[in-house]
Each structure stands twice: as C-alpha cells, then as structure tokens.
Short mmCIF file of C-alpha atoms and ligand atoms in Angstrom, two decimals:
data_model
loop_
_atom_site.label_atom_id
_atom_site.label_comp_id
_atom_site.label_asym_id
_atom_site.label_seq_id
_atom_site.Cartn_x
_atom_site.Cartn_y
_atom_site.Cartn_z
CA MET A 1 -115.95 170.68 -173.37
CA THR A 2 -114.17 171.13 -170.03
CA PHE A 3 -113.08 174.29 -168.22
CA ALA A 4 -109.46 173.35 -169.01
CA GLU A 5 -110.27 173.07 -172.73
CA ILE A 6 -111.92 176.51 -172.62
CA GLY A 7 -108.44 177.75 -171.66
CA LEU A 8 -109.13 179.33 -168.23
CA HIS A 9 -106.24 180.38 -166.04
CA PRO A 10 -104.90 177.56 -163.80
CA ALA A 11 -105.84 179.55 -160.61
CA LEU A 12 -109.46 179.66 -161.85
CA LEU A 13 -109.42 175.90 -162.74
CA ALA A 14 -108.27 175.12 -159.21
CA ALA A 15 -111.05 177.29 -157.72
CA LEU A 16 -113.70 175.62 -159.87
CA ALA A 17 -112.41 172.18 -158.76
CA ASP A 18 -112.75 173.46 -155.15
CA CYS A 19 -116.40 174.38 -155.93
CA GLY A 20 -116.91 170.83 -157.23
CA TYR A 21 -117.86 171.96 -160.73
CA SER A 22 -116.89 169.11 -163.09
CA GLN A 23 -117.89 170.70 -166.36
CA PRO A 24 -119.32 173.98 -167.70
CA THR A 25 -123.08 174.43 -167.88
CA SER A 26 -124.68 175.14 -171.26
CA VAL A 27 -124.50 178.94 -170.90
CA GLN A 28 -120.89 178.74 -169.64
CA GLN A 29 -119.84 176.58 -172.59
CA GLN A 30 -121.27 179.26 -174.97
CA ALA A 31 -120.49 182.50 -173.15
CA ILE A 32 -117.01 181.94 -171.66
CA PRO A 33 -115.10 181.26 -174.90
CA ALA A 34 -116.94 184.10 -176.68
CA ALA A 35 -116.15 186.57 -173.85
CA LEU A 36 -112.51 185.36 -173.64
CA ALA A 37 -112.25 186.22 -177.37
CA GLY A 38 -113.12 189.78 -176.42
CA ASN A 39 -116.71 189.91 -177.77
CA ASP A 40 -119.54 191.91 -176.24
CA LEU A 41 -122.37 189.49 -175.43
CA LEU A 42 -126.16 189.58 -175.13
CA VAL A 43 -127.15 186.48 -173.14
CA SER A 44 -130.60 185.27 -172.39
CA SER A 45 -130.28 182.52 -169.78
CA PRO A 46 -132.56 181.46 -166.96
CA THR A 47 -131.69 181.82 -163.35
CA GLY A 48 -129.93 178.73 -161.95
CA SER A 49 -128.27 178.04 -165.26
CA GLY A 50 -124.83 179.04 -164.00
CA LYS A 51 -124.83 182.55 -165.57
CA THR A 52 -122.84 184.19 -162.78
CA ALA A 53 -119.79 182.09 -163.51
CA ALA A 54 -120.39 182.75 -167.26
CA PHE A 55 -119.57 186.40 -166.74
CA VAL A 56 -117.30 186.32 -163.76
CA LEU A 57 -114.82 183.76 -165.02
CA PRO A 58 -113.91 185.56 -168.28
CA ALA A 59 -113.40 188.80 -166.40
CA LEU A 60 -111.27 187.14 -163.77
CA ASN A 61 -109.28 185.44 -166.52
CA LEU A 62 -108.50 188.87 -167.99
CA ILE A 63 -107.53 190.28 -164.56
CA ALA A 64 -105.37 187.13 -163.81
CA SER A 65 -103.58 187.35 -167.19
CA GLU A 66 -102.60 190.97 -166.35
CA GLN A 67 -101.26 190.08 -162.92
CA ARG A 68 -97.51 189.68 -162.34
CA PRO A 69 -96.23 186.21 -161.54
CA GLN A 70 -96.31 185.28 -157.78
CA SER A 71 -92.54 185.83 -157.26
CA ALA A 72 -92.55 189.43 -158.66
CA LYS A 73 -93.36 191.24 -155.39
CA ALA A 74 -93.36 195.04 -155.53
CA PRO A 75 -91.21 196.65 -152.81
CA ALA A 76 -93.01 198.85 -150.30
CA HIS A 77 -93.72 202.37 -151.58
CA SER A 78 -92.57 201.23 -155.07
CA THR A 79 -93.96 203.08 -158.03
CA ASN A 80 -94.23 199.78 -159.80
CA THR A 81 -97.66 198.39 -160.52
CA LEU A 82 -98.93 195.03 -159.37
CA ARG A 83 -101.32 194.98 -162.20
CA ARG A 84 -101.22 196.88 -165.36
CA GLY A 85 -102.55 200.37 -164.85
CA ARG A 86 -103.30 199.99 -161.10
CA PRO A 87 -100.79 201.69 -158.75
CA ALA A 88 -99.26 199.49 -156.01
CA THR A 89 -99.55 202.23 -153.43
CA ARG A 90 -102.55 204.58 -153.07
CA ARG A 91 -103.14 207.87 -151.41
CA PRO A 92 -105.99 207.80 -148.86
CA CYS A 93 -108.50 209.76 -150.90
CA THR A 94 -107.73 208.11 -154.26
CA PRO A 95 -111.02 206.93 -155.84
CA ALA A 96 -111.59 203.23 -156.31
CA GLN A 97 -110.63 202.04 -159.74
CA PRO A 98 -112.42 198.68 -160.41
CA ARG A 99 -111.55 196.54 -163.43
CA MET A 100 -114.99 194.92 -163.46
CA LEU A 101 -118.43 196.40 -162.73
CA VAL A 102 -121.55 194.31 -162.29
CA LEU A 103 -124.89 196.07 -162.09
CA THR A 104 -127.75 194.08 -160.55
CA PRO A 105 -131.37 194.93 -159.83
CA THR A 106 -131.46 193.87 -156.15
CA ARG A 107 -129.21 193.80 -153.14
CA GLU A 108 -129.63 190.05 -152.68
CA LEU A 109 -128.47 189.32 -156.18
CA ALA A 110 -125.54 191.72 -155.75
CA LEU A 111 -124.44 189.88 -152.57
CA GLN A 112 -124.79 186.59 -154.38
CA VAL A 113 -122.61 187.76 -157.33
CA THR A 114 -120.02 189.18 -154.89
CA ALA A 115 -119.85 185.86 -152.90
CA ALA A 116 -119.54 183.83 -156.13
CA SER A 117 -116.81 186.22 -157.49
CA ASP A 118 -114.84 185.83 -154.25
CA ARG A 119 -115.17 181.95 -154.55
CA TYR A 120 -113.91 181.92 -158.11
CA ALA A 121 -111.05 184.42 -157.33
CA VAL A 122 -109.96 182.71 -154.13
CA ARG A 123 -106.63 181.57 -155.69
CA LEU A 124 -105.83 184.86 -157.31
CA ARG A 125 -103.67 187.31 -155.42
CA GLN A 126 -105.23 190.53 -154.21
CA VAL A 127 -108.36 190.11 -156.27
CA ASN A 128 -111.51 190.83 -154.27
CA ALA A 129 -115.05 191.77 -154.94
CA VAL A 130 -117.18 194.22 -152.93
CA ALA A 131 -120.91 195.04 -153.08
CA ILE A 132 -122.06 198.65 -152.95
CA LEU A 133 -125.76 198.63 -152.03
CA GLY A 134 -128.55 200.88 -150.90
CA GLY A 135 -129.35 200.40 -147.24
CA MET A 136 -125.63 199.80 -146.30
CA PRO A 137 -124.09 202.36 -143.87
CA TYR A 138 -122.16 205.03 -145.63
CA ALA A 139 -119.02 204.53 -143.51
CA LYS A 140 -119.00 200.84 -144.46
CA GLN A 141 -119.22 201.66 -148.12
CA MET A 142 -116.31 204.13 -147.83
CA GLU A 143 -114.28 201.38 -146.12
CA LEU A 144 -115.05 198.90 -148.92
CA LEU A 145 -114.19 201.36 -151.68
CA ALA A 146 -110.94 202.28 -149.92
CA ARG A 147 -109.81 198.63 -150.53
CA ASN A 148 -109.73 199.52 -154.26
CA PRO A 149 -111.55 196.28 -155.29
CA GLU A 150 -110.93 194.71 -158.63
CA ILE A 151 -114.61 193.78 -158.82
CA LEU A 152 -117.45 196.08 -157.91
CA VAL A 153 -120.96 194.77 -157.69
CA ALA A 154 -123.73 197.38 -157.22
CA THR A 155 -127.30 198.30 -157.50
CA PRO A 156 -127.55 201.31 -159.80
CA GLY A 157 -128.98 203.98 -157.46
CA ARG A 158 -126.28 203.77 -154.77
CA LEU A 159 -123.44 203.61 -157.27
CA ILE A 160 -124.58 206.91 -158.81
CA ASP A 161 -124.12 208.66 -155.40
CA HIS A 162 -120.51 207.55 -155.22
CA LEU A 163 -119.83 208.35 -158.89
CA ASN A 164 -121.11 211.92 -158.33
CA SER A 165 -119.00 212.39 -155.18
CA GLY A 166 -115.87 211.22 -157.10
CA LYS A 167 -115.36 208.07 -154.93
CA ILE A 168 -115.21 205.82 -157.93
CA ASP A 169 -113.25 206.30 -161.11
CA PHE A 170 -114.00 203.91 -164.04
CA SER A 171 -111.03 204.91 -166.22
CA LEU A 172 -109.38 201.47 -165.77
CA LEU A 173 -112.62 199.49 -166.19
CA ARG A 174 -112.32 196.53 -168.57
CA VAL A 175 -115.58 194.64 -168.19
CA LEU A 176 -119.11 195.93 -167.64
CA VAL A 177 -121.83 193.38 -166.78
CA LEU A 178 -125.55 194.20 -166.71
CA ASP A 179 -127.16 191.28 -164.84
CA GLU A 180 -130.91 190.81 -165.17
CA ALA A 181 -131.07 193.90 -167.34
CA ASP A 182 -134.77 193.43 -168.01
CA ARG A 183 -135.52 193.56 -164.31
CA MET A 184 -133.41 196.67 -163.82
CA LEU A 185 -135.48 198.36 -166.56
CA ASP A 186 -138.72 197.17 -164.98
CA MET A 187 -137.60 198.78 -161.72
CA GLY A 188 -137.00 202.10 -163.45
CA PHE A 189 -133.20 202.09 -163.38
CA ILE A 190 -132.82 203.16 -167.01
CA GLU A 191 -131.50 206.70 -166.43
CA ASP A 192 -129.11 205.54 -163.67
CA ILE A 193 -127.79 202.81 -166.01
CA GLU A 194 -127.26 205.30 -168.87
CA THR A 195 -125.39 207.62 -166.44
CA ILE A 196 -123.15 204.86 -165.13
CA VAL A 197 -122.42 203.43 -168.62
CA GLY A 198 -121.58 206.95 -169.76
CA ALA A 199 -118.88 207.16 -167.08
CA THR A 200 -117.15 203.96 -168.30
CA PRO A 201 -114.53 203.80 -171.10
CA THR A 202 -115.77 203.07 -174.56
CA THR A 203 -113.00 200.45 -174.82
CA ARG A 204 -114.73 198.34 -172.19
CA GLN A 205 -116.22 194.88 -172.90
CA THR A 206 -119.98 194.73 -172.25
CA LEU A 207 -121.80 191.54 -171.20
CA LEU A 208 -125.53 191.90 -170.89
CA PHE A 209 -127.71 189.22 -169.33
CA SER A 210 -131.50 189.37 -169.49
CA ALA A 211 -134.50 187.01 -169.62
CA THR A 212 -135.60 188.79 -172.73
CA LEU A 213 -133.52 190.59 -175.40
CA GLU A 214 -136.43 192.20 -177.12
CA GLY A 215 -138.17 195.56 -176.69
CA THR A 216 -136.62 198.19 -174.37
CA VAL A 217 -133.79 195.78 -173.34
CA GLY A 218 -132.96 195.21 -176.96
CA GLU A 219 -132.78 198.99 -177.51
CA LEU A 220 -130.53 199.47 -174.40
CA ALA A 221 -128.35 196.59 -175.61
CA GLN A 222 -128.05 198.18 -179.07
CA ARG A 223 -126.76 201.45 -177.53
CA MET A 224 -124.36 199.85 -175.05
CA THR A 225 -122.74 197.07 -176.94
CA ARG A 226 -120.65 196.77 -180.13
CA CYS A 227 -121.17 193.88 -182.64
CA ALA A 228 -122.44 191.83 -179.67
CA LEU A 229 -122.87 188.02 -180.03
CA ARG A 230 -126.29 186.75 -179.01
CA ILE A 231 -126.46 183.60 -176.86
CA ARG A 232 -129.76 182.07 -175.86
CA VAL A 233 -130.22 179.22 -173.46
CA ASP A 234 -133.83 178.10 -173.32
CA ALA A 235 -136.02 178.86 -170.34
CA VAL A 236 -136.60 175.58 -168.66
CA ALA A 237 -135.86 172.94 -171.25
CA ASP A 238 -132.10 173.45 -171.22
CA ARG A 239 -131.71 173.70 -167.48
CA HIS A 240 -129.01 171.58 -165.88
CA GLU A 241 -131.15 170.92 -162.81
CA PRO A 242 -134.28 168.77 -162.83
CA ILE A 243 -137.27 170.64 -161.43
CA GLU A 244 -140.64 168.88 -161.16
CA GLN A 245 -143.61 170.99 -161.42
CA ARG A 246 -147.16 170.45 -160.11
CA MET A 247 -150.26 172.55 -159.53
CA HIS A 248 -153.17 172.08 -157.18
CA PHE A 249 -156.50 173.71 -157.76
CA VAL A 250 -158.11 175.36 -154.73
CA ASP A 251 -161.71 176.50 -154.15
CA ASP A 252 -161.03 179.45 -151.97
CA GLN A 253 -158.46 181.07 -149.61
CA ALA A 254 -159.31 178.82 -146.66
CA HIS A 255 -158.79 175.75 -148.88
CA LYS A 256 -155.54 177.15 -150.15
CA ASN A 257 -154.29 177.70 -146.58
CA ARG A 258 -155.30 174.20 -145.46
CA LEU A 259 -153.60 172.66 -148.43
CA LEU A 260 -150.38 174.68 -148.08
CA ASP A 261 -150.23 173.76 -144.37
CA PHE A 262 -150.57 170.09 -145.29
CA LEU A 263 -148.04 170.19 -148.10
CA LEU A 264 -145.47 172.05 -145.91
CA ARG A 265 -145.48 169.17 -143.46
CA ASP A 266 -144.15 166.84 -146.07
CA ALA A 267 -141.01 165.20 -144.58
CA ALA A 268 -139.32 165.38 -148.02
CA ILE A 269 -138.93 169.16 -147.60
CA GLY A 270 -135.48 170.28 -146.71
CA GLN A 271 -136.17 173.97 -146.92
CA ALA A 272 -139.03 175.69 -148.75
CA LEU A 273 -139.63 179.00 -150.38
CA VAL A 274 -143.23 180.28 -150.48
CA PHE A 275 -144.06 183.17 -152.84
CA THR A 276 -146.83 185.68 -152.04
CA ALA A 277 -148.03 188.52 -154.26
CA THR A 278 -147.57 191.27 -151.64
CA ARG A 279 -145.32 192.14 -148.70
CA ARG A 280 -148.32 192.25 -146.41
CA ASP A 281 -149.36 188.74 -147.43
CA ALA A 282 -145.81 187.55 -146.76
CA ASP A 283 -146.04 188.82 -143.16
CA LEU A 284 -149.55 187.50 -142.59
CA LEU A 285 -148.71 184.05 -144.02
CA THR A 286 -145.50 183.89 -142.02
CA ASP A 287 -147.45 184.65 -138.77
CA ARG A 288 -150.07 182.00 -139.65
CA LEU A 289 -147.42 179.36 -140.43
CA ASN A 290 -145.58 180.06 -137.20
CA LEU A 291 -148.80 179.79 -135.25
CA ALA A 292 -149.39 176.51 -136.88
CA GLY A 293 -146.08 175.25 -135.61
CA LEU A 294 -144.13 175.57 -138.80
CA ASN A 295 -140.80 177.33 -138.73
CA ALA A 296 -141.21 180.32 -141.08
CA ALA A 297 -139.63 183.70 -141.74
CA ALA A 298 -140.63 186.52 -144.12
CA LEU A 299 -138.37 188.25 -146.63
CA HIS A 300 -139.59 191.34 -148.45
CA GLY A 301 -138.74 194.90 -149.48
CA ASP A 302 -140.34 196.53 -146.40
CA MET A 303 -137.65 194.98 -144.25
CA HIS A 304 -134.40 196.80 -143.46
CA GLN A 305 -131.35 195.47 -145.20
CA GLY A 306 -129.93 194.19 -141.88
CA ALA A 307 -133.03 192.18 -141.14
CA ARG A 308 -133.10 190.78 -144.71
CA ASN A 309 -129.47 189.68 -144.39
CA ARG A 310 -130.05 188.13 -141.01
CA THR A 311 -133.06 186.18 -142.32
CA LEU A 312 -131.12 184.95 -145.33
CA ALA A 313 -128.16 183.95 -143.13
CA ALA A 314 -130.54 182.02 -140.86
CA MET A 315 -132.00 180.30 -143.92
CA ARG A 316 -128.49 179.33 -145.14
CA ARG A 317 -127.63 177.97 -141.68
CA GLY A 318 -130.77 175.88 -141.77
CA GLN A 319 -132.41 177.68 -138.80
CA VAL A 320 -135.39 178.68 -140.87
CA ARG A 321 -137.26 175.96 -142.75
CA ILE A 322 -139.74 178.03 -144.70
CA LEU A 323 -139.02 181.39 -146.17
CA VAL A 324 -142.11 183.43 -147.28
CA ALA A 325 -141.10 186.00 -149.91
CA THR A 326 -142.13 188.43 -152.59
CA ASP A 327 -140.59 188.27 -156.09
CA VAL A 328 -138.10 191.12 -155.86
CA ALA A 329 -136.77 190.03 -152.46
CA ALA A 330 -136.31 186.52 -153.47
CA ARG A 331 -134.56 187.31 -156.77
CA GLY A 332 -131.06 185.88 -156.81
CA ILE A 333 -131.44 183.83 -153.58
CA ASP A 334 -129.14 180.81 -153.89
CA VAL A 335 -129.75 178.44 -150.98
CA PRO A 336 -128.86 174.92 -152.22
CA ALA A 337 -131.02 173.22 -149.51
CA ILE A 338 -134.25 174.68 -150.94
CA THR A 339 -136.01 171.57 -152.07
CA HIS A 340 -139.48 173.01 -152.66
CA VAL A 341 -140.88 176.25 -154.09
CA PHE A 342 -144.52 177.07 -153.49
CA ASN A 343 -146.48 179.62 -155.48
CA TYR A 344 -149.05 180.56 -152.79
CA ASP A 345 -149.93 183.32 -155.21
CA LEU A 346 -149.23 182.90 -158.91
CA PRO A 347 -146.73 185.50 -160.34
CA LYS A 348 -148.03 188.39 -162.38
CA PHE A 349 -145.62 187.57 -165.27
CA ALA A 350 -144.80 184.19 -166.72
CA GLU A 351 -141.15 185.04 -166.67
CA ASP A 352 -141.31 185.43 -162.87
CA TYR A 353 -142.56 181.87 -162.66
CA VAL A 354 -139.23 180.69 -164.18
CA HIS A 355 -137.22 182.84 -161.78
CA ARG A 356 -139.26 181.59 -158.81
CA ILE A 357 -138.96 177.87 -159.56
CA GLY A 358 -135.28 178.44 -160.31
CA ARG A 359 -134.77 178.94 -156.55
CA THR A 360 -134.96 175.17 -156.11
CA GLY A 361 -133.01 172.51 -158.08
CA ARG A 362 -129.79 174.53 -157.51
CA ALA A 363 -126.40 173.21 -158.47
CA GLY A 364 -127.59 170.01 -160.03
CA ARG A 365 -129.96 169.03 -157.21
CA SER A 366 -133.53 168.06 -157.90
CA GLY A 367 -136.42 170.30 -156.78
CA LEU A 368 -140.23 170.48 -156.74
CA ALA A 369 -142.28 173.49 -157.60
CA ILE A 370 -145.92 173.51 -156.49
CA SER A 371 -148.47 176.16 -157.52
CA LEU A 372 -151.76 176.70 -155.71
CA VAL A 373 -154.24 177.93 -158.30
CA HIS A 374 -157.75 179.33 -158.00
CA HIS A 375 -160.11 178.04 -160.62
CA GLY A 376 -160.30 181.60 -162.02
CA GLU A 377 -156.59 181.65 -162.61
CA ARG A 378 -156.50 179.01 -165.37
CA PHE A 379 -155.65 181.65 -167.95
CA ASN A 380 -152.55 182.74 -165.96
CA VAL A 381 -151.44 179.10 -165.87
CA ARG A 382 -151.84 178.79 -169.60
CA LYS A 383 -149.67 181.87 -170.06
CA ILE A 384 -146.96 180.29 -167.95
CA GLU A 385 -147.20 177.03 -169.81
CA ARG A 386 -146.90 178.78 -173.12
CA PHE A 387 -143.89 180.74 -171.87
CA THR A 388 -142.02 177.65 -170.58
CA ARG A 389 -143.32 175.36 -173.33
CA GLN A 390 -144.04 172.83 -170.65
CA THR A 391 -147.28 171.60 -169.12
CA ILE A 392 -147.77 171.70 -165.40
CA PRO A 393 -149.38 168.51 -164.27
CA VAL A 394 -152.39 168.81 -161.96
CA SER A 395 -152.11 167.07 -158.56
CA ILE A 396 -154.76 166.19 -156.04
CA VAL A 397 -154.16 165.36 -152.39
CA ALA A 398 -156.68 162.91 -150.89
CA GLY A 399 -158.70 164.77 -148.26
CA HIS A 400 -157.89 168.15 -149.82
CA GLU A 401 -159.61 167.75 -153.21
CA PRO A 402 -161.18 170.80 -154.77
CA THR A 403 -164.91 170.55 -155.04
CA ARG A 404 -164.66 171.49 -158.78
CA GLN A 405 -162.40 168.76 -160.33
CA ALA A 406 -159.86 170.08 -162.80
CA SER A 407 -160.59 167.34 -165.23
CA THR A 408 -164.28 168.11 -165.44
CA ALA A 409 -163.78 171.88 -165.80
CA PRO A 410 -164.18 173.17 -169.36
CA ARG A 411 -160.73 173.12 -171.05
CA PRO A 412 -160.01 173.68 -174.69
CA THR A 413 -159.24 170.37 -176.39
CA GLY A 414 -156.18 169.77 -178.52
CA LYS A 415 -154.19 172.59 -176.95
CA PRO A 416 -150.96 171.96 -175.30
CA GLY A 417 -150.64 172.55 -171.53
CA TRP A 418 -153.75 170.73 -170.37
CA ASN A 419 -153.50 167.19 -168.99
CA LYS A 420 -155.67 165.05 -166.77
CA ALA A 421 -155.69 165.54 -163.08
CA SER A 422 -153.48 162.98 -161.38
CA LYS A 423 -153.22 161.85 -157.80
CA ALA A 424 -150.16 163.24 -155.95
CA ALA A 425 -147.22 160.77 -156.03
CA PRO A 426 -147.27 158.39 -153.07
CA GLY A 427 -144.64 159.28 -150.51
CA ARG A 428 -144.87 162.92 -151.29
CA THR A 429 -148.06 163.54 -149.34
CA ARG A 430 -149.56 162.02 -146.19
CA PRO A 431 -153.35 162.04 -146.30
CA GLY A 432 -154.88 163.44 -143.18
CA ALA A 433 -151.59 164.58 -141.59
CA GLY A 434 -151.05 168.02 -140.28
CA ARG A 435 -152.84 170.76 -138.39
CA SER A 436 -154.71 173.24 -140.51
CA ILE A 437 -153.79 176.89 -140.49
CA ALA A 438 -156.64 179.17 -139.47
CA ALA A 439 -158.47 180.39 -142.58
CA ALA A 440 -157.88 183.96 -143.62
P1 AMP B 501 -126.41 180.89 -161.15
O1 AMP B 501 -127.27 180.68 -162.28
O2 AMP B 501 -125.14 181.61 -161.51
O3 AMP B 501 -127.12 181.57 -160.02
O4 AMP B 501 -125.82 179.48 -160.60
C1 AMP B 501 -126.78 178.55 -160.10
C2 AMP B 501 -126.07 177.48 -159.21
O5 AMP B 501 -125.30 176.64 -160.04
C3 AMP B 501 -125.10 178.06 -158.17
O6 AMP B 501 -125.37 177.32 -156.94
C4 AMP B 501 -123.74 177.75 -158.76
O7 AMP B 501 -122.87 177.60 -157.65
C5 AMP B 501 -123.93 176.51 -159.50
N1 AMP B 501 -123.05 176.33 -160.68
C6 AMP B 501 -122.63 177.21 -161.50
N2 AMP B 501 -121.83 176.66 -162.46
C7 AMP B 501 -121.83 175.38 -162.21
C8 AMP B 501 -121.13 174.28 -162.84
N3 AMP B 501 -120.40 174.37 -163.90
N4 AMP B 501 -121.30 172.98 -162.28
C9 AMP B 501 -122.09 172.81 -161.21
N5 AMP B 501 -122.73 173.87 -160.51
C10 AMP B 501 -122.61 175.09 -161.03
#
C-alpha cells in the first residue's frame, strides 16, 4: 500500500516525497487508514517504527480537508474563517484554540514531534506546530500560544498551568494524541492527563500510543476512548530498520571501562549513544571519555533545558561523537547518524531496552546495539530476551576477554536466549587499539 492509495491529501503526499518516504511503515499502514475513518485507536508500536507520522498525518489530513482552497483568501479584518470554526482575525488576549493536541512524557520527545509535524505540514497554508514545555521561559510560551497554532505538543505539567490561566481553549480540538502513554503514567502524570482530557470536547478523536496496552494504561485507554481499534506492531521483529545486537560479559567496572573505551574507538561508529543508569554516572563517564580523548557530551535530567537543547543540536550537527545519556533524557532522540547504542548499564526494564536500541537504525539505516553485562546480570539479559523474543549473541574482543567465559558459565539448557560465545566480527574491532580509560 502506498501513501497515495491510503488517500492522503496531495499537500501531505508532496511533503512525504520531500522527506524521502517511499512507502508507509507497518504501523502507518495500519493506523493511518483507521484514523482517517474516524476511529479512536490504541496502538502499541516500538520507537523508531514511524509512529509519529502514524498520528500526525491523519490529523493533518483532517485539518487540510477543512482548509479553504488556496485562491480563497480572506480579506483583512474579515469575519470570514480561514478554517472551519477558527476566526481569521484574533483579539490579542484570545486563548489559543488548537485542533490537535499531542501529550508526550518528555521535552525531547515533544520537540521531536513538533519538528516532524512541521515537516509533514510544510505544504499546508498556515498550519504550524508549537511545543509548550516545562523549562521554557514564560514569555516565549505566551508568544508561541499567541500564534494560535493548529497543533500543540506539550508535556502535561506545563500545559495545566496554561489551561488554568485561560491561555488555551480546547473547544475546537479535533484530535487528541497520548504519545508514550505508559511512560507518562510511570512518570506520575495521571492526574494531569485526566484534567487535560476533561477539558477537551467529548467529540474529539483519541489516538493513544503506548508500549503496553495492559494494566493502568489499559484502564486509562478504556476511560478516554470510544470503541477504539487496537493495533499492535511487534517489538523488534516487525521493525523496518535492521538493528544488530551483541553483548559482552565484563568481570568488573575497570574491565567494563577498558572495553567501552576500546569499542568506542571503532572507526565504523558515526555517532554513538551510551546509556548509564544514573545522571551522576552519565557525568562521570562523560568526563572519563573526554579525558581519554574521545569526544563526548552528557544528556540528563539535571541539566537545564537550554543546555540539553544545545547538546542535542551539537549532536545533530555532528560536533559531538558520543552522547552519554540516561533513559528519560534520551527518550525520543532522533539523530539519524547514531550508528551505535551502548548499554554501559543495562536498563531496569526490558521495555527500555527496546526504546534504547531504537535510537539507532533510524529511518531505514542499520545500527548496532552493544550491551556490557556483568556476570551477575544474566537474569536481566534473559528478561530482555524474553521480552524481545530475540537472543542477544555474546561477543568477545581479543585482548579484552572476561576471565569467566560466557560459554563455560552455568546456563540452563534447552531454553531460548542462550547461544555460544562468538568472536566479534572482523572489521568491527581492532585488537590492542585504543588507550584505556582510567578505572573507576
Ligand atoms: P518515529 O518512530 O516516528 O520516531 O520515526 C522513526 C524514524 O523513521 C524517523 O527518522 C522518521 O523520519 C522515519 N520515518 C517515518 N516514517 C517513515 C517512512 N514511511 N519511510 C521512511 N522513514 C520513515
């Protein structure tokens, strides 16, 4: 099925061609026609699967279909409307009246969604998207809302402030999207979400995206959607990007640092993302990598929004080669040149593993995800393998072998997820190369 066969507006088809998208991804093939038909949707689709376009395109299609043709220009100070329901002229203190609202758990994801919406809407007249985020100066937010954007992308907390002060009016809202709903609930946004949803019209269309649709997310979905269709795109198996996975066993922290230092010197790395468990570790590791002559920057929640934006912009411009990040900060990062993801620390939850490795292999490119695993963490690896229904092959780098070999360690036989240790592929590693990072 092509985008044209789905029946999208010509202005959207042209924008998608500009983006170089030749055909819809699996989640887009399922979600776009269902949303265009007016259904509420509950979608479970992994990061990197093209889910942003899956919810932005149907909403833009609705907005485009309600726009007047190009030639029908409203005269200045006319009482005509450019779009159904939205006045052509506005009084200075009139609240913003968006047509589409996207709620996301993090600022980075919100900025990503805003940028994608602008890309897809580029050929539509007067359709723009703005992000309203915590950490952004208040005056800037007022200026953005004064533009009366068609699309509002926000983290829940900050949006509540503007709702309460009457700066936003949802009476014309057509589409509500909850992106990464499971993560928003994990972050304790449930009450804010309930308040925001309560302020939107019951006639809205609701599209909920979440890694899981069970438990509390399922209950939230039940309350907020009507006769919703369920769409599930499998975690890793259905991805449109090929991501190779490997793990290396390490004896201790010093061994882990030496191995990471060696692996990061691989010439095949375009840009790399290294995940740590804590913000403090992200800072410490960044310092160590820079001391070792590697070009690294940290990204975590203790940093001011301005510093986070600057770091991400430097990463996008290719001025930073290695980004050391925590899970929440890295969520939603879409830097196509990231070729490698390293799990310096394993994630707490198997789901986060999928989110992490989805930061590479973007937009059809291949990627490599490498996990550094202490012998005592085998159980966590098994949890990840069960979740992804994939085994992670064990790799060994000559000169950096663990003293306890993975293949000789006790492993349950006949169970999926365990395979023999294999030497790292030639060309990927250079034995003996690299200066070691000082041990922790
Ligand atoms: P998302 O899952 O929305 O974060 O998208 C992941 C990446 O896939 C982004 O870099 C998108 O620009 C890209 N993408 C989305 N849809 C398509 C498509 N149909 N063809 C090629 N790339 C796409």
